[in-house]
Every structure is written in structure tokens, then in C-alpha cells.
CSV table of C-alpha atoms in Angstrom, one decimal:
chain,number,residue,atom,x,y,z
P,1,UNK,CA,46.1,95.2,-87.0
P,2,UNK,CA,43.6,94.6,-90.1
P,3,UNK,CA,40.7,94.1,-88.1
P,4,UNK,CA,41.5,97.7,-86.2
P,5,UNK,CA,41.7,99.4,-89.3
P,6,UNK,CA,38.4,97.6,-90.4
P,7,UNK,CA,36.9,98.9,-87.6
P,8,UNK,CA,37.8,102.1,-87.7
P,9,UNK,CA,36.6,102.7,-91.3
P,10,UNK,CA,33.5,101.0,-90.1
P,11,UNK,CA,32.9,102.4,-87.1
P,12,UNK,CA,29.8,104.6,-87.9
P,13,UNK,CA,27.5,101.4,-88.5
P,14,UNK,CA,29.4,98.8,-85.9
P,15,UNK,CA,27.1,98.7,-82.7
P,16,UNK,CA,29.0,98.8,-80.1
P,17,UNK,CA,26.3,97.9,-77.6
P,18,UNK,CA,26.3,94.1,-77.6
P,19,UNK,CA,30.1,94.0,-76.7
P,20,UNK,CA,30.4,96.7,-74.2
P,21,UNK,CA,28.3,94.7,-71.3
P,22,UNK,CA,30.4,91.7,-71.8
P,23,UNK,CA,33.8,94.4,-72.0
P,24,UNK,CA,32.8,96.1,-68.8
P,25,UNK,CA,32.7,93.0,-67.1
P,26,UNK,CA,36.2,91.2,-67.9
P,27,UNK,CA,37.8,94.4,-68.3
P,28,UNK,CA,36.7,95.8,-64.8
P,29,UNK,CA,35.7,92.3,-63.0
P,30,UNK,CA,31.9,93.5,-62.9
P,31,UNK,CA,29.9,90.3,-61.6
P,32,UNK,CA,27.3,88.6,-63.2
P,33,UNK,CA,24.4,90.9,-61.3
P,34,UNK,CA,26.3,94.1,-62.0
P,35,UNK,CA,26.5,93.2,-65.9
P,36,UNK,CA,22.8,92.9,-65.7
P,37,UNK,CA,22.3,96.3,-64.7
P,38,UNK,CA,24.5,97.7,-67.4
P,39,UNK,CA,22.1,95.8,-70.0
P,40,UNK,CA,19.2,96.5,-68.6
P,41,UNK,CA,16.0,97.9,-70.6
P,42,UNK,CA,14.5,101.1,-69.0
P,43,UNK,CA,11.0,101.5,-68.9
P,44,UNK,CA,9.5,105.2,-69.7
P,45,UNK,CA,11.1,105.2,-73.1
P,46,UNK,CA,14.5,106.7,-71.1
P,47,UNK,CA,17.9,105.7,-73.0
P,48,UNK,CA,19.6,102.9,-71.4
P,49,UNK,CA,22.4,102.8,-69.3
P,50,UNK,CA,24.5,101.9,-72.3
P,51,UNK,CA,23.5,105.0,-74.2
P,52,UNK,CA,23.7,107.2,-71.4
P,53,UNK,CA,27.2,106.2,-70.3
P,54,UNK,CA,27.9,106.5,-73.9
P,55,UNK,CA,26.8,110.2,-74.3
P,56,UNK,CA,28.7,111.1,-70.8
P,57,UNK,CA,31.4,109.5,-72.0
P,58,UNK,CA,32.0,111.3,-75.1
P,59,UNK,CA,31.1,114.4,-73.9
P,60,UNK,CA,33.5,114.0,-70.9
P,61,UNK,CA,36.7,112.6,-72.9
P,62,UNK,CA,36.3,115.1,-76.1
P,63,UNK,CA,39.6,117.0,-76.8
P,64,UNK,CA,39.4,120.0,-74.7
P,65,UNK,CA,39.2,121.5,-71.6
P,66,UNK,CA,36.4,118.8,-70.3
P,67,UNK,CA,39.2,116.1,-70.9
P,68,UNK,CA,42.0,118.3,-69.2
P,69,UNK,CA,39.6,118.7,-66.3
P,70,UNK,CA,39.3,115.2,-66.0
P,71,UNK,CA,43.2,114.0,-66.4
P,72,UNK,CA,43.7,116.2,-63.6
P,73,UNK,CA,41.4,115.4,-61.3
P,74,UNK,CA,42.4,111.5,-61.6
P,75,UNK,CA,46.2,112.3,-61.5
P,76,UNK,CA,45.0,114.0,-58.3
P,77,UNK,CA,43.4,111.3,-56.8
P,78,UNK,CA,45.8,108.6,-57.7
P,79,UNK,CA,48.2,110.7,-56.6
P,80,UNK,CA,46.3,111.2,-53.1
P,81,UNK,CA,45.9,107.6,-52.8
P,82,UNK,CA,49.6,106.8,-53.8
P,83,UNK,CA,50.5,109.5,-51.1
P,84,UNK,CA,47.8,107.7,-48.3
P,85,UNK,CA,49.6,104.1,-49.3
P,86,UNK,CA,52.7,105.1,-48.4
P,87,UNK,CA,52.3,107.1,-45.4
P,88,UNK,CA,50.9,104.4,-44.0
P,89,UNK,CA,51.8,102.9,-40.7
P,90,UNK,CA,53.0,99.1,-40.4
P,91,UNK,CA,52.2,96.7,-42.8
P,92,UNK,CA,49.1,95.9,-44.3
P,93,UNK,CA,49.1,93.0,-47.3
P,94,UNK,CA,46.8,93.7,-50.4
P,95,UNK,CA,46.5,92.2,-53.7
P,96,UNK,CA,48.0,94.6,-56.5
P,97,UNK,CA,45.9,94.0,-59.1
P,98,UNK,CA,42.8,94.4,-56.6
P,99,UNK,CA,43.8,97.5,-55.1
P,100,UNK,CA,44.8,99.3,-58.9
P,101,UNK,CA,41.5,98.1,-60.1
P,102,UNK,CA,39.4,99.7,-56.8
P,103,UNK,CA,41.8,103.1,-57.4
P,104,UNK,CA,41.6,103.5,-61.2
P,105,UNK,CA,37.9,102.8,-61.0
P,106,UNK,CA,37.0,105.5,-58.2
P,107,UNK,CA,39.3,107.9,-60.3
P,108,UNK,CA,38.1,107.1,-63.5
P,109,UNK,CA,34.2,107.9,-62.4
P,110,UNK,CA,35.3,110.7,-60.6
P,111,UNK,CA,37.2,112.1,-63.3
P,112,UNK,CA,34.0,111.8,-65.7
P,113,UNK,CA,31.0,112.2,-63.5
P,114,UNK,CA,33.0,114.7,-60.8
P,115,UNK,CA,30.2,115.1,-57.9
P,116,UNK,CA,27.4,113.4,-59.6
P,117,UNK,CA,29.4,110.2,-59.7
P,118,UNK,CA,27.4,107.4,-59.1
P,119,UNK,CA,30.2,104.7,-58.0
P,120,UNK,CA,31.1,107.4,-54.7
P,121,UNK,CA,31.5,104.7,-52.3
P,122,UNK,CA,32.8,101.6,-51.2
P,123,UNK,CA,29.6,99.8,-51.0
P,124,UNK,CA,28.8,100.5,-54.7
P,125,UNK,CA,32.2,100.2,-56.1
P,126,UNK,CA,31.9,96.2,-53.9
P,127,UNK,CA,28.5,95.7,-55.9
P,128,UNK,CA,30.5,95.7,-59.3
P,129,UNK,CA,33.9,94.3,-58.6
């Protein structure tokens, strides 16, 4: 717990950008091509795609309505897909962890980008996982 608190207090000059690739990838199965792409330079003198998910990202999850917007809109769609599971008919066999990771993903982007979400199919979403 020393090391969060150290953090914390530190976290105005702790870059964040040389562990966030290798994060994205373990914590959301990203292969090796996807995690690439994520640390990528951009020519034209445009941000990165670190720094822009970064600025989305605070902007989106900031205390307010943005972030009420957002929980709702991924309850909803867990929910939905919960709803679509069970109503299901017969038996078809899927790997927990596999199918939470696909669900929370597509909910999670949609929550934060809403219809300008880049990972809006199942093509895409199979690039990255």
C-alpha cells in the first residue's frame, strides 16, 4: 500500500505512458500487433494515441453527468447482453472469461466514445483480443 500512496503524491510528474501499452495488453489480452498500434508515433505532429485516449478518457469518466451517462449506457448494454445470453435457445459452450472480456470491452468503448466508438464491431474488437 506504500507504493500507492507514493504514487499518488507523485502522480503529477509519473509518466504514465511507458506502462500503459504494456497494461492495455495483459489487462485486456491486446496482441502483440494491437499493442503496436497503441504506441505508435503519429506523423503531422498529431498527439498519439496514448494522449488522445488519455484526454477522452478523462474527460468521459470526470465526476458528473458525462460519467452518469456513461455508467448507464454500459449497465444497459451488459444488461442487454445478459438478457440475449439467457434467452437463448439450446446450448451453446463459451469460455467465461472470453466472453466477459468481449462484453465489458464493447461496453466500456461504448460507454466512453458512444457513436464515435472506434472498437463498433466484431472484426475490430478480434484485431485486439
Amino acid at each position: 500500500l506504500d507504493i500507492v500512496a507514493d504514487i499518488l503524491k507523485k502522480s503529477k510528474t509519473i509518466a504514465v505512458g511507458p506502462f500503459f501499452v504494456s497494461f492495455v495488453q495483459r489487462a485486456f489480452g491486446f496482441n502483440d500487433r494491437a499493442a503496436a498500434i497503441l504506441s505508435q508515433e503519429r506523423e503531422g505532429g498529431k498527439p498519439d494515441l496514448f494522449e488522445e485516449l488519455t484526454k477522452m478518457l478523462h474527460a468521459g469518466l470526470a465526476n458528473g453527468k458525462q460519467l452518469d451517462e456513461a455508467h448507464a449506457e454500459f449497465t444497459t448494454y451488459m444488461q442487454s447482453a445478459l438478457d440475449h445470453s439467457v434467452s437463448m435457445k439450446g446450448c451453446t459452450k463459451v469460455t467465461l472469461m472470453n466472453w466477459l472480456r468481449y462484453k465489458i470491452t464493447i461496453a466500456t468503448c461504448k460507454a466512453i466514445w458512444g457513436p464515435e466508438n472506434p472498437i463498433n464491431n466484431i472484426e475490430i474488437v478480434d484485431a485486439f483480443l
